[in-house]
Amino acid sequence: NGAYGAVYLVRHKSTKEYFAMKKISKQKVLHRNQVEQVFAERDILSFTDNPFVVSLICSFEAKVSLEERVFCRQGIVIDQYE
């Protein structure tokens, strides 16, 4: 858990590929007036092409949370959770 939410290790049902899913609480972001920072993080991750930085696959919005799916490279994120 972090300042705004939590990161979960998830696996795509059909491809079995691993992803990190970051779930961000809208209420916490709004309360701390951090909306611009959250969108800036999303923009940076979606345009970054670097082997040392995870790549943003998609982001979407639910009623109570913002969620991002980030591609996990084996050995970087997955090993920390296993």
mmCIF file of C-alpha atoms in Angstrom:
data_model
loop_
_atom_site.group_PDB
_atom_site.id
_atom_site.type_symbol
_atom_site.label_atom_id
_atom_site.label_comp_id
_atom_site.label_asym_id
_atom_site.label_seq_id
_atom_site.Cartn_x
_atom_site.Cartn_y
_atom_site.Cartn_z
ATOM 1 C CA ASN A 1 0.000 0.000 0.000
ATOM 2 C CA GLY A 2 1.155 3.486 -0.831
ATOM 3 C CA ALA A 3 -0.054 7.020 -0.316
ATOM 4 C CA TYR A 4 -2.983 6.652 -2.740
ATOM 5 C CA GLY A 5 -3.646 2.940 -3.058
ATOM 6 C CA ALA A 6 -1.989 -0.393 -3.713
ATOM 7 C CA VAL A 7 -0.236 -2.401 -6.429
ATOM 8 C CA TYR A 8 -1.360 -5.951 -7.178
ATOM 9 C CA LEU A 9 0.292 -8.693 -9.200
ATOM 10 C CA VAL A 10 -2.289 -9.931 -11.719
ATOM 11 C CA ARG A 11 -2.221 -12.372 -14.625
ATOM 12 C CA HIS A 12 -4.113 -12.099 -17.904
ATOM 13 C CA LYS A 13 -6.636 -14.949 -18.131
ATOM 14 C CA SER A 14 -5.967 -16.014 -21.706
ATOM 15 C CA THR A 15 -2.294 -15.099 -22.303
ATOM 16 C CA LYS A 16 -1.095 -15.904 -18.747
ATOM 17 C CA GLU A 17 1.098 -12.776 -18.958
ATOM 18 C CA TYR A 18 1.834 -11.011 -15.658
ATOM 19 C CA PHE A 19 0.985 -7.384 -14.985
ATOM 20 C CA ALA A 20 1.142 -5.039 -12.050
ATOM 21 C CA MET A 21 -2.189 -3.353 -11.461
ATOM 22 C CA LYS A 22 -2.060 -0.106 -9.537
ATOM 23 C CA LYS A 23 -5.364 0.771 -7.891
ATOM 24 C CA ILE A 24 -5.569 4.416 -6.833
ATOM 25 C CA SER A 25 -8.236 5.766 -4.486
ATOM 26 C CA LYS A 26 -10.008 8.744 -6.086
ATOM 27 C CA GLN A 27 -11.014 10.040 -2.670
ATOM 28 C CA LYS A 28 -7.402 10.143 -1.431
ATOM 29 C CA VAL A 29 -6.143 11.805 -4.616
ATOM 30 C CA LEU A 30 -8.840 14.475 -4.482
ATOM 31 C CA HIS A 31 -8.406 15.011 -0.736
ATOM 32 C CA ARG A 32 -4.650 15.607 -1.173
ATOM 33 C CA ASN A 33 -5.171 17.722 -4.309
ATOM 34 C CA GLN A 34 -2.868 15.438 -6.323
ATOM 35 C CA VAL A 35 -4.943 15.001 -9.503
ATOM 36 C CA GLU A 36 -2.338 16.605 -11.776
ATOM 37 C CA GLN A 37 0.445 14.386 -10.380
ATOM 38 C CA VAL A 38 -1.568 11.217 -11.019
ATOM 39 C CA PHE A 39 -2.235 12.205 -14.629
ATOM 40 C CA ALA A 40 1.409 13.224 -15.084
ATOM 41 C CA GLU A 41 2.532 9.786 -13.866
ATOM 42 C CA ARG A 42 0.138 8.135 -16.307
ATOM 43 C CA ASP A 43 1.434 10.257 -19.193
ATOM 44 C CA ILE A 44 5.092 9.594 -18.357
ATOM 45 C CA LEU A 45 4.596 5.816 -18.089
ATOM 46 C CA SER A 46 2.623 5.679 -21.331
ATOM 47 C CA PHE A 47 5.356 7.438 -23.354
ATOM 48 C CA THR A 48 8.464 6.012 -21.684
ATOM 49 C CA ASP A 49 10.372 3.414 -23.680
ATOM 50 C CA ASN A 50 13.181 2.236 -21.424
ATOM 51 C CA PRO A 51 14.139 -1.282 -20.298
ATOM 52 C CA PHE A 52 14.510 -0.046 -16.692
ATOM 53 C CA VAL A 53 11.050 1.564 -16.493
ATOM 54 C CA VAL A 54 7.804 -0.415 -16.636
ATOM 55 C CA SER A 55 5.503 0.318 -19.578
ATOM 56 C CA LEU A 56 1.907 1.414 -19.114
ATOM 57 C CA ILE A 57 -0.432 -0.893 -21.021
ATOM 58 C CA CYS A 58 -3.748 0.767 -20.165
ATOM 59 C CA SER A 59 -5.522 2.850 -17.579
ATOM 60 C CA PHE A 60 -9.199 3.076 -16.787
ATOM 61 C CA GLU A 61 -11.530 4.679 -14.314
ATOM 62 C CA ALA A 62 -14.090 3.073 -12.018
ATOM 63 C CA LYS A 63 -16.552 4.816 -9.696
ATOM 64 C CA VAL A 64 -14.247 4.797 -6.676
ATOM 65 C CA SER A 65 -10.796 4.187 -8.122
ATOM 66 C CA LEU A 66 -8.409 4.797 -10.980
ATOM 67 C CA GLU A 67 -6.600 1.728 -12.226
ATOM 68 C CA GLU A 68 -3.494 1.274 -14.318
ATOM 69 C CA ARG A 69 -2.156 -1.945 -15.788
ATOM 70 C CA VAL A 70 1.591 -1.955 -16.134
ATOM 71 C CA PHE A 71 3.617 -4.576 -17.990
ATOM 72 C CA CYS A 72 5.912 -6.540 -15.674
ATOM 73 C CA ARG A 73 9.225 -7.788 -16.960
ATOM 74 C CA GLN A 74 10.256 -11.058 -15.339
ATOM 75 C CA GLY A 75 12.878 -10.530 -12.693
ATOM 76 C CA ILE A 76 11.967 -6.921 -11.984
ATOM 77 C CA VAL A 77 8.507 -6.899 -10.466
ATOM 78 C CA ILE A 78 7.430 -10.531 -10.373
ATOM 79 C CA ASP A 79 10.372 -11.782 -8.298
ATOM 80 C CA GLN A 80 9.585 -9.225 -5.605
ATOM 81 C CA TYR A 81 6.125 -10.762 -5.088
ATOM 82 C CA GLU A 82 6.887 -14.469 -5.337
#
